[in-house]
Amino acid sequence: MRLNRRLQLAFFFSTLIGAVLFLYIFYSEKGELQLTESEIKYFGFSLILGNVAGLGMFFLSRFLNQKAPWHLATALRFMVELVIMALWIFLLAYGMLRLFLHWQDLNPTAFYKTYHDALLKLIILGVVIILIYTILDFTLYSYNQYAAVQIESVQVASTQLALQLEVLKSQLSPHYLFNSLNTISSIMYANPEVAEQFIRKLAHTYQYILATQDKQLVPLSEELNFVQAYFFLLKARFGPAVHLSLELPRRTYTSNIPPLTLQLLLENAVKHNAPSPDSPLYIRI
């Protein structure tokens, strides 16, 4: 499918260039665009020449990509492509012109003398087109290489992030459970109602962890619900020593983030600040 599309584009632009070149040269010579019957034949010939030349350049470029890729020797490939394309266009134009003159039973000397200036313009424009084509070919190659590198870097970063999240999740569960069980044992007899809520919130957080263990992204709204449940557990442990303020705009709730990221921020904030009633920790998200 990709090759067919490129062939279609090559055919279209070859036809367009052949038509534009003929009309430009014809107008520059005659000063008008009224074609006679014989000149219409020349126009058709230029379209055929443009198509064959363009498709030939397309396949030659593909051949060079296999035999002399750009990344092996860019400068050499550039010069080789210029020379090969120029030879191809020259031989093709000369051969087809000879066939056309023979087919139309025209005298080559008289034809060259009559259309000397037009042929000279055609040669100059042909060289310019070959140069532009080679530059575009190199530009497309450079862009594709850059895009491939960017895609690869994104894939590597995504893989690393996924691995990091898996490691963090595996580290979270035992540590998380140990702290939670200690908290339950300390409040079970002193405040049974809080202990019951604590167990419910703990179950909710574990349910969320299990539900998101195979997900790379979750809606922010779900993550915030989990954070609130997790903060209830922290509040039960630290009491007035910790405070949480959620100040995210509502419009961001539909955004996606990796699961457990906000929980890890809360856990690290508590872990590295040692909150106490005399020195409470205020967390704002």
XYZ file of C-alpha atoms in Angstrom:
285
model
C 0.000 0.000 0.000
C 2.788 2.408 0.901
C 4.674 1.668 -2.332
C 1.501 2.090 -4.396
C 0.868 5.476 -2.816
C 4.413 6.600 -3.542
C 4.087 5.397 -7.126
C 0.865 7.338 -7.515
C 2.527 10.466 -6.148
C 5.524 9.967 -8.437
C 3.209 9.531 -11.434
C 1.185 12.620 -10.522
C 4.170 14.910 -10.002
C 5.938 13.564 -13.095
C 2.887 14.368 -15.199
C 2.565 17.781 -13.605
C 6.236 18.648 -14.119
C 6.142 17.462 -17.736
C 3.099 19.627 -18.445
C 4.460 22.684 -16.629
C 7.850 22.456 -18.344
C 6.319 22.212 -21.792
C 3.867 25.053 -21.218
C 6.571 27.266 -19.723
C 9.008 26.686 -22.583
C 6.261 26.986 -25.184
C 4.995 30.270 -23.724
C 8.515 31.684 -23.375
C 9.127 30.920 -27.052
C 5.745 31.837 -28.552
C 4.360 34.309 -26.037
C 0.979 32.534 -26.098
C -0.562 29.199 -25.150
C -2.508 28.397 -28.314
C -1.304 25.001 -29.502
C -1.446 23.789 -33.070
C -2.140 20.161 -33.906
C 1.559 19.348 -34.224
C 2.357 21.188 -30.993
C -0.285 19.164 -29.166
C 1.729 16.099 -30.175
C 4.793 17.727 -28.627
C 2.782 18.322 -25.471
C 1.770 14.664 -25.315
C 5.377 13.685 -25.897
C 6.498 15.874 -22.984
C 3.922 14.219 -20.706
C 5.176 10.757 -21.646
C 8.772 11.876 -21.208
C 7.977 13.401 -17.820
C 6.250 10.232 -16.609
C 8.980 7.859 -17.760
C 11.681 10.160 -16.374
C 9.947 10.618 -13.020
C 9.162 6.938 -12.509
C 12.692 6.032 -13.558
C 14.119 8.449 -10.997
C 11.808 6.970 -8.374
C 12.998 3.400 -8.950
C 16.627 4.461 -9.324
C 16.385 6.180 -5.955
C 14.966 3.018 -4.385
C 17.771 0.990 -5.961
C 20.387 3.376 -4.574
C 18.774 3.180 -1.133
C 19.504 -0.549 -1.168
C 22.981 -0.446 -2.709
C 24.318 2.830 -1.310
C 22.206 4.025 1.643
C 22.452 7.653 2.665
C 23.792 6.913 6.149
C 26.892 5.078 4.877
C 28.365 8.007 2.935
C 26.031 10.962 2.577
C 28.243 13.159 0.379
C 29.171 10.279 -1.929
C 25.555 9.173 -2.209
C 24.523 12.728 -3.059
C 27.051 12.970 -5.900
C 26.316 9.458 -7.182
C 22.594 10.157 -7.271
C 23.128 13.433 -9.118
C 25.303 11.764 -11.764
C 23.049 8.734 -12.229
C 19.889 10.830 -12.434
C 21.521 13.191 -14.931
C 22.683 10.289 -17.112
C 19.244 8.711 -16.940
C 17.456 11.895 -17.964
C 19.942 12.654 -20.746
C 19.844 9.169 -22.270
C 16.081 8.945 -21.933
C 15.448 12.370 -23.433
C 17.876 11.775 -26.290
C 16.493 8.325 -27.079
C 12.844 9.355 -26.924
C 13.508 12.485 -28.953
C 15.183 10.440 -31.691
C 12.229 8.045 -31.698
C 9.782 10.934 -31.839
C 11.591 12.559 -34.755
C 11.677 9.259 -36.606
C 8.006 8.635 -35.882
C 7.023 12.102 -37.087
C 9.443 11.872 -40.025
C 11.124 15.127 -39.011
C 14.597 16.236 -39.974
C 16.739 16.231 -36.792
C 18.991 19.072 -37.954
C 16.085 21.319 -38.844
C 14.290 20.430 -35.613
C 17.321 21.203 -33.446
C 17.889 24.481 -35.286
C 14.265 25.526 -34.887
C 13.957 24.597 -31.232
C 17.549 25.239 -30.141
C 16.651 27.768 -27.452
C 13.773 25.666 -26.170
C 15.984 22.585 -25.902
C 18.634 24.586 -24.053
C 16.035 25.802 -21.565
C 14.804 22.242 -21.168
C 18.325 21.023 -20.369
C 18.872 23.761 -17.774
C 15.503 23.134 -16.151
C 16.179 19.399 -16.178
C 19.431 19.900 -14.273
C 17.628 22.097 -11.743
C 14.874 19.502 -11.298
C 17.419 16.723 -10.767
C 19.195 18.819 -8.143
C 15.922 19.614 -6.378
C 14.861 15.962 -6.501
C 18.148 14.823 -4.947
C 17.899 17.438 -2.201
C 14.301 16.423 -1.478
C 15.305 12.767 -1.421
C 17.986 13.524 1.156
C 15.585 15.719 3.147
C 12.977 12.956 3.293
C 15.642 10.478 4.347
C 16.828 12.824 7.115
C 13.267 13.378 8.312
C 12.518 9.644 8.365
C 15.717 8.976 10.301
C 14.888 11.725 12.789
C 11.336 10.419 13.195
C 12.622 6.871 13.715
C 15.047 8.058 16.409
C 12.307 10.027 18.154
C 9.901 7.090 18.072
C 12.582 4.782 19.417
C 13.440 7.189 22.235
C 9.765 7.504 23.182
C 9.398 3.727 23.178
C 12.484 3.331 25.353
C 11.242 5.999 27.756
C 7.819 4.356 27.884
C 9.383 0.969 28.586
C 11.548 2.425 31.328
C 8.563 4.168 32.875
C 6.543 0.957 32.799
C 9.372 -0.940 34.472
C 9.764 1.759 37.103
C 6.062 1.682 37.852
C 6.112 -2.088 38.177
C 9.030 -1.878 40.583
C 7.331 0.832 42.600
C 4.109 -1.165 42.751
C 5.938 -4.264 43.930
C 7.722 -2.210 46.583
C 4.536 -0.482 47.632
C 2.426 -3.469 48.637
C 4.475 -4.989 51.523
C 5.468 -1.610 52.961
C 1.941 -0.315 52.600
C 0.406 -3.384 54.238
C 2.873 -3.371 57.142
C 2.124 0.252 58.059
C -1.607 -0.271 57.684
C -1.698 -3.326 59.954
C 0.265 -1.459 62.604
C -2.223 1.401 62.459
C -5.215 -0.948 62.738
C -3.735 -2.658 65.782
C -3.160 0.694 67.477
C -6.679 2.099 66.971
C -8.800 -1.048 67.038
C -9.645 -0.861 70.748
C -9.298 2.882 71.218
C -11.641 3.836 68.382
C -13.491 0.908 66.736
C -15.467 3.145 64.357
C -12.325 4.703 62.940
C -10.757 1.246 62.740
C -13.742 0.014 60.708
C -13.485 2.984 58.320
C -9.757 2.404 58.121
C -10.280 -1.205 57.044
C -12.819 -0.121 54.409
C -10.462 2.520 53.037
C -7.619 0.018 53.084
C -9.718 -2.445 51.099
C -10.602 0.320 48.642
C -6.964 1.239 48.107
C -5.950 -2.377 47.554
C -8.820 -2.829 45.148
C -7.552 0.175 43.198
C -3.976 -1.138 43.192
C -5.113 -4.513 41.853
C -7.413 -2.914 39.271
C -4.666 -0.684 37.871
C -1.690 -3.030 38.010
C -1.923 -3.738 34.262
C -2.804 -0.184 33.239
C -0.343 2.416 32.066
C -2.721 5.360 32.482
C -5.837 6.098 34.519
C -8.170 9.121 34.670
C -7.072 11.769 37.127
C -10.474 11.626 38.834
C -9.920 7.959 39.764
C -6.420 8.698 41.011
C -7.751 11.518 43.193
C -10.397 9.224 44.725
C -7.645 6.771 45.539
C -5.482 9.537 47.003
C -8.299 10.650 49.284
C -8.765 7.090 50.531
C -5.022 6.737 51.028
C -4.842 10.043 52.876
C -7.526 8.816 55.278
C -5.107 6.043 56.231
C -2.322 8.581 56.728
C -4.625 10.769 58.778
C -5.468 7.817 61.006
C -1.753 7.266 61.623
C -0.558 10.844 62.017
C -3.694 12.696 63.101
C -3.347 16.504 62.991
C 0.267 16.190 61.877
C -0.724 15.876 58.193
C -3.058 17.942 56.042
C -4.033 17.544 52.385
C -5.478 20.149 50.044
C -6.632 19.181 46.540
C -6.763 22.298 44.360
C -6.778 20.866 40.853
C -9.221 22.458 38.370
C -12.214 20.324 37.474
C -11.325 20.458 33.786
C -8.191 18.411 34.495
C -10.115 15.488 35.994
C -10.504 13.824 32.601
C -6.740 13.865 31.995
C -4.771 10.628 32.253
C -1.758 9.930 34.468
C 0.178 6.781 35.450
C -1.547 5.024 38.371
C -0.222 5.500 41.923
C 1.873 8.536 40.997
C 0.056 10.906 43.368
C 0.062 8.284 46.112
C 3.817 7.960 45.774
C 4.152 11.718 46.127
C 2.134 11.641 49.341
C 4.076 8.696 50.700
C 7.429 10.335 49.964
C 6.267 13.644 51.420
C 5.420 11.939 54.707
C 8.490 9.714 54.634
C 10.994 12.530 54.144
C 9.442 15.179 56.409
C 8.662 13.375 59.705
C 5.426 15.270 60.465
C 4.331 15.861 64.051
C 1.601 17.888 65.797
C 4.196 20.537 66.620
C 5.468 20.580 63.032
C 2.551 19.557 60.809
C 2.945 18.723 57.153
C 0.729 20.545 54.662
C 0.442 18.902 51.248
C -1.103 20.768 48.338
C -1.905 19.167 44.990
